[in-house]
Amino acid sequence: MTTVVSGGRKQSAAEAELSRRSQSPAQRLQHLLHANPAISPALILVVTVIVFSIINPRFFTANAQSTLVQQSAIVMALAIGQTLIILTAGIDLSVGAITILAMMVMATVASKNGVPGPLALLIGVALGTAAGYLNGLLVTRLNLPPFIVTLGTLSIFTGLALLYSGGASVNADQMPPVLNWAGNSFKIGGFTITTGVIIVLVMYAVVGFALSQTAWGRHIYAVGDDAESARLSGIASKRVLLSVYTVAGLIFGIAAWCQIGRASVASPNGIVDANLNSITAVVIGGTSLFGGRGGVLGTLLGALIVQAFQTGLSLAGVDPNYRLIAVGILVIVAVSVDQWIRKVKS
Amino acid sequence: MSTVQEADTSGVQDTAGGRTPVLQGKGMVKTFGRVIGLDGVDLEVYPGEVLAIIGDNGAGKSTLIKCLSGAYALDAGQISLDGHPVTFKKPQEARDAGIETVYQTLAIIPALDIASNLYLAREERRPGPLGSVLRMLDKKGMRDRASSAVQGLGIQTIQNMGQTVETLSGGQRQAVAVARAAAFGSKVVILDEPTAALGVKEGNAVLDMIKRLRDKGLPVILISHNMPHVWEVADRIHIQRLARRAAVITPQSHTMNDGVAIMTGAMTVEGNDATKEAV
Ligand SMILES: Nc1ncnc2c1ncn2[C@@H]1O[C@H](COP(=O)(O)OP(=O)(O)OP(=O)(O)O)[C@@H](O)[C@H]1O
Ligand SMILES: [Mg+2]
């Protein structure tokens, strides 16, 4: 047990040593990062932007920055759902597949079956939600590891999307305007912002609020940190898990809508690597793969960092294959830093 | 309040001096595959008493209280609360009924702060639409009340309720778990080795807290390997041995050495109900 150092009492040698040691810069940094997991991605993003702007000043133009944000919007959206799931110590490999399925269905029912736009949108989003709910059911009822469940549903949802669409894309002009709404853009200063980006940012605000300000958010952290203790403390762990996978499905459904607006086409072959990119954004954003630690602010920064690397290296004239390698190194560094931060002891 | 109750009168199953047990288990059986955790165990706790449970490692003490707290489902047997049969399918149901438990593993969440742990699964929302519509938590209110609960335990080393539990020492963590049970228990408080990691001073603070709960009329079930502690606070002592109840004694009727002898099987208690099967 520690003893409290009361006001007037003289410090013992050990206490002096302890207080000296806790002053060590590395340890203070470790504590700071532990308490505020979004700090390290924020620093990385700032450094990334500065470095790439020095290498190629075109990187720092409003134009390049607007494109960067638009390009990362879909991964940003998917990474919100992925964050929720990873916070529960799970993982979702089916995020891209759910999104493609929801996207193909909303586009096809509108273009082929003449379903009105808003209803088609609703059907697609509902389908994404149902797909997430199915993942949740398999994880909670069959007690299967999320990795295995979503590896399976990744194939299932991809297969369904291809079967349903016949492998064909649906172009923007075949769809009602509401399905393309997320592609509309407007200017603020020199920046071009799309409605899709706004939708994604609103989702961040809502989920960020839920995580930090509501009991549901706390229960997600508790279940992810220690599921059995959470259960013994009276949390319905399985219900929390089921709700997380379902909400994630809802987010993927909305992301499908954003993707149509962004690409001006619904293609069953798009965003195939979205599942891995979303995990990359979450991990670089400082959310722990072991669950219970992190949040969506870090993920937002993480998604921007990945895209900044891609854009910056491309503007610097680096071969795309080297860009891939760079992002890979970034992931490994991010996870090592996470491990180090987790070693914090009293 | 001292309820000295003779060991051999506990043969009366439902009442002692006409009182109904607050919490009672009859013929409780719990198996894990081929391992027998509980083999037809009876237990009763009366209002305002401290019932200690002692027994060797693996005797089934933790299994016993986990069945009472809804963490495990019984294979056979019946639990009653105030004389009414109850079935707790999950820990939440026992908690809702007023049974608070400090588990041997503590069941607190390292990543969350102290106040969040105290209010876990019973969070309080802000008044007005912020709470009812936006479901916002009353963080400040919970922190303040958590602070008085922890201070009430006499633990001065914990100052900041916003500190995450993982930064606390083992003993401080135990204190947080005990404070949570003490603050919210309204029928029975169950403590599974609450002083195991505590220093002398902190251990005594927990004993004082147990006495305070008892004086409020709240019964306490205390599992401990610390015989002096048990003989100091217990009104009755349930001795668990090889998944069964070997005896119920009192600090007055038996010495610590007797207790240990019964625990290890070196001594058997004749006429104690524990050897009879529950009806
Ligand atoms: N979840 C479980 N799965 C399998 N066996 C279990 C489980 N929980 C308890 N047991 C077994 O039941 C028996 C009783 O264990 P229990 O934890 O109740 O003992 P205890 O009296 O609390 O011991 P200790 O003093 O070490 O805490 C042991 O043989 C143990 O191995
Ligand atoms: Mg035990």
XYZ file of C-alpha atoms and ligand atoms in Angstrom:
657
model
C 0.000 0.000 0.000
C 1.152 3.482 -0.634
C 1.165 5.938 2.168
C -0.042 9.412 1.570
C 2.551 12.086 2.026
C 0.749 14.429 4.325
C 1.434 18.138 4.241
C 4.158 18.799 6.772
C 5.750 15.358 7.011
C 9.300 14.994 5.826
C 9.728 12.938 2.674
C 11.475 9.625 3.112
C 14.379 8.659 0.882
C 12.217 6.225 -1.054
C 9.503 8.787 -1.605
C 12.069 11.270 -2.828
C 13.378 8.644 -5.212
C 9.860 7.831 -6.415
C 8.939 11.423 -7.021
C 12.259 11.973 -8.789
C 11.653 8.933 -10.956
C 8.098 9.891 -11.856
C 9.494 13.199 -13.097
C 11.434 11.357 -15.791
C 10.308 12.814 -19.135
C 9.643 9.449 -20.797
C 7.432 8.333 -17.945
C 5.532 11.589 -17.819
C 4.954 11.313 -21.549
C 3.789 7.741 -21.068
C 1.274 8.825 -18.433
C 0.079 11.733 -20.517
C -0.462 9.542 -23.577
C -2.145 6.930 -21.441
C -4.636 9.434 -20.095
C -5.229 11.076 -23.485
C -4.923 8.470 -26.218
C -5.729 10.989 -28.988
C -2.591 13.040 -28.353
C -0.149 10.806 -30.192
C -2.159 10.576 -33.429
C -2.692 14.347 -33.273
C 1.067 14.888 -33.018
C 1.757 12.416 -35.817
C -0.765 14.155 -38.064
C 0.754 17.592 -37.429
C 4.275 16.309 -38.102
C 3.111 14.458 -41.217
C 1.450 17.562 -42.620
C 4.477 19.753 -41.874
C 6.976 17.308 -43.365
C 5.015 16.715 -46.559
C 4.323 20.436 -46.962
C 8.065 21.090 -46.813
C 8.780 18.334 -49.335
C 6.109 19.585 -51.708
C 4.335 22.877 -50.956
C 1.415 21.761 -53.112
C 0.467 19.447 -50.246
C -0.501 22.421 -48.120
C -2.940 23.927 -50.619
C -6.666 24.057 -49.876
C -7.220 22.006 -52.973
C -4.954 19.143 -51.933
C -6.296 19.178 -48.387
C -9.923 19.113 -49.588
C -9.189 16.134 -51.795
C -7.370 14.421 -48.974
C -10.377 14.721 -46.663
C -12.805 13.569 -49.355
C -10.621 10.599 -50.219
C -10.446 9.468 -46.628
C -14.149 10.040 -45.881
C -15.286 6.461 -46.546
C -12.517 4.876 -44.514
C -13.274 7.440 -41.817
C -16.919 6.381 -41.792
C -16.177 2.670 -41.704
C -13.567 3.219 -39.018
C -16.241 4.597 -36.644
C -18.002 1.243 -36.595
C -14.680 -0.537 -36.486
C -13.671 1.533 -33.444
C -16.801 0.554 -31.548
C -16.151 -3.107 -32.272
C -12.431 -2.980 -31.468
C -13.234 -1.203 -28.183
C -15.119 -4.362 -27.197
C -11.951 -6.356 -27.997
C -13.537 -7.584 -31.216
C -12.699 -7.057 -34.874
C -14.823 -6.750 -37.990
C -13.450 -8.043 -41.278
C -16.825 -7.693 -42.984
C -17.101 -3.875 -42.938
C -16.362 -3.505 -46.644
C -18.619 -6.405 -47.564
C -21.548 -5.003 -45.573
C -21.051 -1.613 -47.178
C -20.940 -3.058 -50.701
C -24.027 -5.178 -50.047
C -25.990 -2.202 -48.673
C -24.756 -0.030 -51.543
C -25.624 -2.490 -54.324
C -29.063 -3.136 -52.891
C -29.969 0.522 -52.448
C -28.722 1.345 -55.951
C -30.315 -1.633 -57.634
C -33.780 -1.446 -56.046
C -33.919 2.193 -57.111
C -32.569 1.750 -60.633
C -34.073 -1.620 -61.579
C -37.202 -1.957 -59.418
C -38.190 1.695 -59.484
C -38.267 2.018 -55.703
C -38.366 5.731 -54.750
C -34.980 7.154 -53.675
C -35.650 7.750 -49.973
C -37.168 4.286 -49.579
C -34.240 2.701 -51.445
C -31.866 4.520 -49.108
C -33.815 3.269 -46.110
C -33.754 -0.303 -47.412
C -29.990 -0.173 -47.928
C -29.267 1.297 -44.500
C -31.645 -1.181 -42.853
C -29.865 -4.009 -44.647
C -26.487 -2.804 -43.338
C -27.956 -2.687 -39.838
C -29.362 -6.192 -40.208
C -25.993 -7.461 -41.424
C -24.309 -5.978 -38.362
C -27.004 -7.487 -36.158
C -26.312 -10.883 -37.732
C -22.599 -10.544 -36.899
C -23.576 -9.637 -33.350
C -25.909 -12.591 -33.042
C -23.225 -14.998 -34.209
C -20.678 -13.518 -31.818
C -22.972 -13.500 -28.778
C -25.191 -16.534 -29.319
C -22.687 -18.983 -30.774
C -19.802 -17.563 -28.721
C -17.558 -17.571 -31.777
C -14.542 -15.268 -31.968
C -15.433 -12.089 -33.911
C -12.481 -12.690 -36.236
C -13.949 -16.003 -37.401
C -17.541 -14.772 -37.575
C -16.687 -11.762 -39.698
C -14.249 -13.736 -41.852
C -17.228 -15.921 -42.708
C -19.708 -13.097 -43.200
C -17.130 -11.227 -45.299
C -17.465 -13.972 -47.907
C -21.210 -14.351 -47.427
C -22.026 -10.653 -47.817
C -19.626 -10.274 -50.756
C -21.213 -13.278 -52.458
C -24.717 -11.930 -51.833
C -23.785 -8.525 -53.227
C -22.357 -10.094 -56.400
C -25.339 -12.422 -56.822
C -27.844 -9.637 -56.316
C -26.163 -7.152 -58.626
C -25.049 -9.716 -61.154
C -21.599 -8.190 -60.843
C -22.743 -5.058 -62.676
C -22.231 -1.501 -61.543
C -25.037 1.052 -61.319
C -24.118 4.497 -62.582
C -25.103 7.688 -60.857
C -27.398 8.801 -63.683
C -29.490 5.632 -63.267
C -30.172 6.488 -59.612
C -32.546 8.976 -58.005
C -30.807 12.172 -56.809
C -31.161 11.385 -53.107
C -28.740 8.462 -53.502
C -26.156 10.860 -54.958
C -26.805 13.550 -52.389
C -23.599 12.776 -50.465
C -21.581 13.756 -53.542
C -22.864 17.351 -53.551
C -20.171 19.831 -52.715
C -19.913 23.408 -51.568
C -17.073 25.810 -50.932
C -15.906 27.338 -47.690
C -12.983 29.646 -48.344
C -10.812 27.721 -50.738
C -11.937 24.374 -49.368
C -14.350 22.123 -51.191
C -16.529 20.143 -48.822
C -18.980 17.421 -49.776
C -22.210 16.560 -48.005
C -20.712 13.089 -47.537
C -17.882 14.542 -45.439
C -20.444 16.402 -43.329
C -22.458 13.205 -42.810
C -19.303 11.417 -41.673
C -18.350 14.205 -39.269
C -21.857 14.203 -37.786
C -21.527 10.461 -37.196
C -18.227 11.093 -35.410
C -19.855 13.695 -33.179
C -22.778 11.441 -32.295
C -20.683 8.343 -31.576
C -18.038 10.382 -29.735
C -20.768 11.814 -27.519
C -22.294 8.398 -26.887
C -18.927 6.913 -25.950
C -17.884 9.608 -23.518
C -21.179 10.846 -22.097
C -23.580 7.922 -21.866
C -23.842 4.726 -19.868
C -23.831 2.743 -23.114
C -20.383 4.135 -23.903
C -19.041 3.231 -20.485
C -20.397 -0.259 -20.794
C -18.610 -0.684 -24.130
C -15.287 0.178 -22.470
C -16.067 -2.088 -19.530
C -16.988 -5.076 -21.676
C -13.904 -4.589 -23.827
C -11.554 -4.238 -20.894
C -12.800 -7.186 -18.857
C -15.959 -8.944 -20.012
C -16.326 -11.199 -16.964
C -15.876 -8.385 -14.460
C -18.367 -6.324 -16.427
C -20.869 -9.172 -16.207
C -20.298 -9.585 -12.473
C -20.770 -5.827 -12.080
C -24.236 -6.172 -13.537
C -23.637 -5.231 -17.167
C -25.517 -7.323 -19.704
C -22.291 -7.942 -21.668
C -23.926 -9.808 -24.517
C -26.574 -7.188 -25.020
C -23.882 -4.511 -25.165
C -21.947 -6.537 -27.759
C -25.052 -7.127 -29.849
C -25.873 -3.410 -29.785
C -22.322 -2.520 -30.844
C -22.340 -4.797 -33.898
C -25.801 -3.530 -34.834
C -24.867 0.142 -34.532
C -21.723 -0.589 -36.545
C -23.928 -2.132 -39.265
C -26.043 1.025 -39.279
C -22.895 3.116 -39.720
C -21.732 0.890 -42.601
C -25.153 1.318 -44.238
C -24.817 5.100 -44.059
C -21.233 4.795 -45.334
C -22.637 2.971 -48.362
C -24.695 6.041 -49.169
C -21.607 8.259 -48.816
C -19.637 5.914 -51.076
C -22.195 6.238 -53.901
C -21.939 10.013 -53.652
C -18.155 9.926 -53.577
C -17.666 7.507 -56.514
C -20.760 8.497 -58.541
C -21.263 4.796 -59.080
C -22.303 1.738 -57.096
C -19.785 -0.930 -57.982
C -19.546 -4.361 -56.343
C -15.793 -4.287 -56.865
C -15.062 -1.027 -55.068
C -13.581 -0.614 -51.554
C -12.547 -4.255 -51.252
C -9.659 -3.400 -48.918
C -11.848 -1.148 -46.782
C -11.872 -3.626 -43.908
C -8.093 -3.517 -43.516
C -7.921 0.244 -44.063
C -10.510 0.811 -41.357
C -8.517 -1.336 -38.925
C -5.363 0.598 -39.843
C -7.088 3.909 -39.077
C -8.334 2.630 -35.715
C -4.941 1.273 -34.685
C -2.998 4.339 -35.761
C -5.617 6.371 -33.917
C -4.504 4.797 -30.664
C -7.420 2.464 -29.953
C -6.103 -0.740 -28.472
C -6.781 -4.005 -30.280
C -7.086 -5.583 -26.825
C -10.216 -3.537 -26.155
C -11.298 -1.045 -23.538
C -9.049 1.828 -24.589
C -9.277 4.497 -27.241
C -12.007 6.438 -28.956
C -13.301 7.888 -32.196
C -11.330 11.131 -32.089
C -8.111 9.150 -32.457
C -9.670 7.138 -35.268
C -10.611 10.304 -37.165
C -6.993 11.436 -36.888
C -5.778 7.947 -37.791
C -7.779 7.902 -41.018
C -6.409 11.340 -41.912
C -2.842 10.230 -41.163
C -3.102 7.254 -43.508
C -4.493 9.403 -46.308
C -1.930 12.148 -45.620
C 0.819 9.544 -46.006
C -0.664 8.331 -49.277
C -1.220 11.817 -50.696
C 2.047 13.226 -49.363
C 4.187 10.392 -50.676
C 2.447 10.550 -54.023
C 3.015 14.328 -54.270
C 6.632 13.658 -53.323
C 6.803 11.378 -56.329
C 7.169 8.146 -54.378
C 6.221 4.909 -56.111
C 2.809 3.549 -54.929
C 4.412 0.320 -53.721
C 6.655 2.241 -51.366
C 3.588 4.069 -50.083
C 2.102 0.731 -49.095
C 5.280 -0.174 -47.260
C 5.266 3.169 -45.461
C 1.709 2.668 -44.210
C 2.658 -0.835 -43.055
C 5.561 0.504 -41.028
C 3.277 3.151 -39.570
C 0.869 0.473 -38.324
C 3.633 -1.501 -36.633
C 5.035 1.615 -34.986
C 1.559 2.598 -33.796
C 0.959 -0.790 -32.198
C 4.378 -0.746 -30.516
C 3.627 2.663 -29.070
C 0.278 1.340 -27.840
C 1.997 -1.569 -26.096
C 4.422 0.812 -24.435
C 1.634 3.100 -23.253
C -0.255 0.158 -21.811
C 2.669 -0.712 -19.563
C 1.821 2.245 -17.318
C 1.785 1.201 -13.673
C 0.910 3.070 -10.554
C -25.846 -6.246 17.802
C -24.666 -9.619 18.946
C -26.810 -12.515 17.986
C -25.265 -15.397 19.799
C -26.965 -18.388 18.433
C -26.099 -21.836 19.622
C -24.551 -24.059 17.054
C -27.034 -26.845 17.595
C -30.110 -24.631 17.293
C -29.333 -23.985 13.652
C -30.966 -27.356 13.123
C -34.125 -25.266 12.916
C -34.033 -24.562 9.226
C -36.176 -21.540 8.646
C -36.103 -19.519 11.779
C -33.909 -18.783 14.712
C -35.802 -17.323 17.585
C -38.732 -16.873 15.226
C -36.788 -14.828 12.705
C -36.759 -15.428 8.986
C -33.352 -15.509 7.346
C -32.761 -12.564 5.032
C -30.977 -14.824 2.604
C -31.176 -18.564 2.653
C -29.902 -21.364 0.459
C -31.136 -24.936 0.782
C -29.536 -28.028 -0.684
C -27.445 -26.014 -3.113
C -25.625 -28.121 -5.706
C -23.180 -26.766 -8.265
C -20.950 -28.860 -10.492
C -18.380 -27.910 -13.113
C -18.204 -30.848 -15.478
C -17.052 -33.627 -13.172
C -15.805 -31.272 -10.470
C -18.183 -30.854 -7.557
C -18.224 -27.250 -6.366
C -21.155 -27.505 -3.943
C -22.666 -30.737 -2.710
C -26.000 -29.919 -1.117
C -25.004 -26.884 0.934
C -27.379 -25.008 3.253
C -26.743 -21.469 4.363
C -28.778 -18.880 6.180
C -28.061 -15.289 7.111
C -30.203 -13.538 9.665
C -30.915 -9.823 9.950
C -28.084 -7.803 11.379
C -25.543 -10.570 11.672
C -22.119 -11.201 10.270
C -21.900 -14.719 8.922
C -18.326 -15.749 8.274
C -17.487 -18.540 5.863
C -14.187 -20.280 6.377
C -12.667 -23.284 4.667
C -9.586 -24.549 2.907
C -8.679 -23.501 -0.610
C -11.075 -25.124 -3.032
C -13.658 -25.922 -0.329
C -16.302 -24.147 -2.380
C -16.553 -20.804 -0.590
C -16.399 -18.643 -3.705
C -18.675 -21.025 -5.581
C -21.168 -20.770 -2.725
C -21.383 -16.996 -2.780
C -21.390 -16.881 -6.578
C -24.529 -18.985 -6.514
C -26.082 -16.559 -4.021
C -25.119 -13.515 -6.098
C -26.415 -14.763 -9.437
C -22.970 -15.239 -10.976
C -23.573 -18.990 -11.232
C -26.858 -20.795 -11.768
C -27.570 -23.606 -9.305
C -27.811 -27.190 -10.571
C -30.172 -27.994 -7.706
C -31.404 -26.357 -4.535
C -33.350 -23.244 -3.694
C -32.432 -19.726 -2.654
C -34.885 -17.562 -0.717
C -34.829 -13.886 0.063
C -36.882 -12.854 3.094
C -38.494 -16.259 2.946
C -39.556 -15.948 -0.688
C -38.002 -18.278 -3.257
C -35.897 -16.407 -5.797
C -33.871 -17.361 -8.861
C -31.082 -15.041 -9.935
C -30.257 -15.678 -13.563
C -27.622 -12.953 -13.706
C -25.649 -10.852 -11.215
C -27.763 -7.834 -12.165
C -30.869 -9.524 -10.757
C -29.225 -10.165 -7.393
C -27.955 -6.598 -7.325
C -31.425 -5.281 -8.090
C -32.673 -7.322 -5.133
C -30.166 -5.530 -2.891
C -27.426 -8.154 -2.716
C -24.017 -6.566 -3.266
C -20.929 -8.694 -3.700
C -17.205 -8.098 -3.616
C -15.803 -10.989 -5.612
C -12.432 -12.507 -4.936
C -11.357 -11.192 -8.349
C -12.911 -7.814 -7.421
C -14.814 -7.452 -10.710
C -13.749 -3.882 -11.275
C -12.730 -2.430 -14.612
C -9.095 -1.235 -14.731
C -9.623 1.107 -17.697
C -12.416 3.060 -15.998
C -12.021 5.587 -13.224
C -13.022 5.014 -9.622
C -16.350 6.831 -9.811
C -17.302 4.986 -13.011
C -16.523 1.703 -11.300
C -18.618 2.526 -8.264
C -21.562 3.429 -10.466
C -21.031 0.749 -13.092
C -24.382 -0.520 -14.415
C -26.274 1.937 -12.207
C -25.125 5.174 -13.760
C -27.038 8.311 -12.904
C -28.120 10.725 -15.583
C -28.225 14.487 -15.528
C -31.520 16.070 -14.571
C -33.737 17.534 -17.293
C -33.628 16.868 -21.034
C -29.842 16.450 -21.022
C -30.379 13.281 -19.062
C -33.747 12.098 -20.313
C -33.322 12.919 -24.014
C -29.555 12.954 -24.562
C -28.969 10.361 -21.815
C -26.020 12.332 -20.514
C -24.336 11.023 -17.400
C -24.173 13.080 -14.237
C -20.413 12.661 -14.010
C -19.834 15.303 -11.404
C -22.620 14.094 -9.132
C -21.402 10.511 -9.318
C -17.850 11.619 -8.617
C -18.885 13.563 -5.533
C -20.942 10.721 -4.133
C -18.208 8.203 -4.953
C -15.790 10.388 -3.076
C -17.869 10.360 0.087
C -18.372 6.592 -0.198
C -14.618 6.024 -0.398
C -13.829 8.561 2.312
C -16.447 6.857 4.471
C -14.273 3.760 4.379
C -11.455 5.721 5.907
C -9.193 5.315 2.905
C -7.259 8.516 2.567
C -4.777 7.343 -0.031
C -7.424 7.515 -2.731
C -7.983 11.146 -3.506
C -9.035 11.604 -7.062
C -12.200 9.818 -8.146
C -11.257 10.491 -11.774
C -8.157 8.328 -11.459
C -8.327 5.119 -13.461
C -8.371 1.985 -11.356
C -5.373 0.487 -13.154
C -3.170 3.142 -11.561
C -4.198 2.021 -8.054
C -2.353 -0.479 -5.899
C -3.889 -3.899 -5.254
C -5.128 -2.863 -1.833
C -6.616 0.369 -3.113
C -8.459 -1.583 -5.799
C -9.859 -3.856 -3.145
C -10.968 -0.796 -1.197
C -12.814 0.508 -4.252
C -14.654 -2.794 -4.638
C -15.566 -2.849 -0.946
C -16.736 0.765 -1.051
C -18.993 -0.071 -3.978
C -20.635 -2.967 -2.147
C -21.008 -1.024 1.073
C -22.507 1.968 -0.675
C -25.161 0.069 -2.585
C -26.000 -3.037 -0.547
C -29.514 -2.791 0.847
C -30.287 -6.413 1.811
C -27.046 -8.350 2.108
C -23.405 -7.523 1.535
C -21.180 -10.417 0.495
C -17.415 -10.041 0.780
C -15.096 -12.700 -0.642
C -11.724 -12.217 1.067
C -12.028 -8.427 1.186
C -8.931 -7.949 3.304
C -6.575 -10.325 1.482
C -4.498 -7.579 -0.130
C -4.957 -4.977 2.569
C -2.463 -3.664 5.071
C -3.176 -3.819 8.807
C -4.733 -0.376 8.968
C -6.825 -0.811 5.834
C -7.880 -4.298 6.911
C -9.117 -2.883 10.191
C -10.976 -0.169 8.300
C -12.839 -2.879 6.403
C -13.634 -4.698 9.659
C -14.998 -1.454 11.082
C -17.078 -1.001 7.973
C -18.468 -4.522 8.365
C -19.442 -3.710 11.944
C -21.093 -0.477 10.829
C -23.131 -2.331 8.192
C -24.191 -4.869 10.795
C -25.154 -2.131 13.224
C -27.353 -0.646 10.511
C -29.112 -4.020 10.497
C -27.568 -5.110 7.193
C -26.340 -8.691 7.252
C -22.851 -9.388 5.947
C -21.394 -12.624 4.591
C -17.638 -12.560 5.033
C -15.278 -15.084 3.495
C -11.838 -14.919 5.026
C -8.748 -16.958 5.713
C -7.833 -14.550 8.493
C -9.015 -16.330 11.658
C -8.464 -13.425 14.081
C -10.584 -11.215 11.814
C -13.308 -13.851 11.660
C -13.344 -14.379 15.412
C -13.452 -10.633 15.908
C -16.448 -9.750 13.749
C -18.448 -12.918 13.110
C -21.692 -13.715 14.889
C -21.759 -17.179 13.360
C -19.198 -19.108 11.365
C -20.108 -21.404 8.499
C -17.339 -23.944 7.962
C -17.100 -25.190 4.406
C -15.229 -28.421 3.780
C -15.009 -30.514 0.605
C -17.973 -28.811 -1.059
C -20.185 -29.296 2.009
C -21.044 -27.401 5.150
C -19.086 -29.138 7.881
C -20.483 -27.113 10.772
C -21.888 -23.811 11.939
C -20.184 -22.541 15.073
C -19.904 -19.266 16.931
C -16.792 -17.506 18.217
C -18.174 -18.148 21.700
C -18.789 -21.862 21.284
C -15.503 -22.759 19.639
C -11.941 -21.540 19.638
C -9.953 -20.657 16.549
C -8.109 -23.949 16.888
C -11.419 -25.816 16.899
C -12.445 -23.939 13.793
C -9.264 -24.869 11.967
C -9.598 -28.465 13.128
C -13.130 -28.674 11.716
C -11.958 -27.021 8.508
C -9.265 -29.619 7.987
C -11.376 -32.566 9.108
C -9.359 -33.228 12.257
C -12.493 -32.627 14.316
C -16.134 -33.292 13.594
C -19.049 -31.619 15.266
C -21.712 -33.981 16.532
C -25.287 -32.842 16.510
C -24.576 -30.038 14.103
C -27.189 -29.839 11.439
C -24.634 -29.610 8.728
C -24.222 -33.344 8.578
C -27.933 -33.828 8.019
C -29.398 -33.444 4.580
C -31.679 -30.530 3.967
C -35.308 -31.463 3.444
N -15.587 -21.846 -13.086
C -15.126 -23.034 -12.630
N -14.867 -24.053 -13.488
C -14.412 -25.246 -13.038
N -14.177 -25.525 -11.750
C -14.414 -24.561 -10.838
C -14.898 -23.267 -11.230
N -15.039 -22.509 -10.122
C -14.658 -23.295 -9.093
N -14.297 -24.523 -9.514
C -13.853 -25.642 -8.655
O -14.744 -25.748 -7.568
C -14.034 -26.000 -6.376
C -14.323 -24.910 -5.365
O -13.711 -23.705 -5.788
P -13.924 -22.323 -5.042
O -13.349 -21.263 -5.891
O -15.333 -22.184 -4.653
O -13.006 -22.530 -3.752
P -12.729 -21.518 -2.554
O -13.226 -22.178 -1.334
O -13.275 -20.183 -2.853
O -11.145 -21.488 -2.528
P -10.117 -20.283 -2.217
O -9.939 -20.236 -0.747
O -8.868 -20.720 -2.898
O -10.668 -19.044 -2.790
C -12.569 -26.097 -6.755
O -12.265 -27.467 -6.906
C -12.494 -25.386 -8.082
O -11.487 -25.941 -8.878
Mg -12.404 -18.357 -3.251
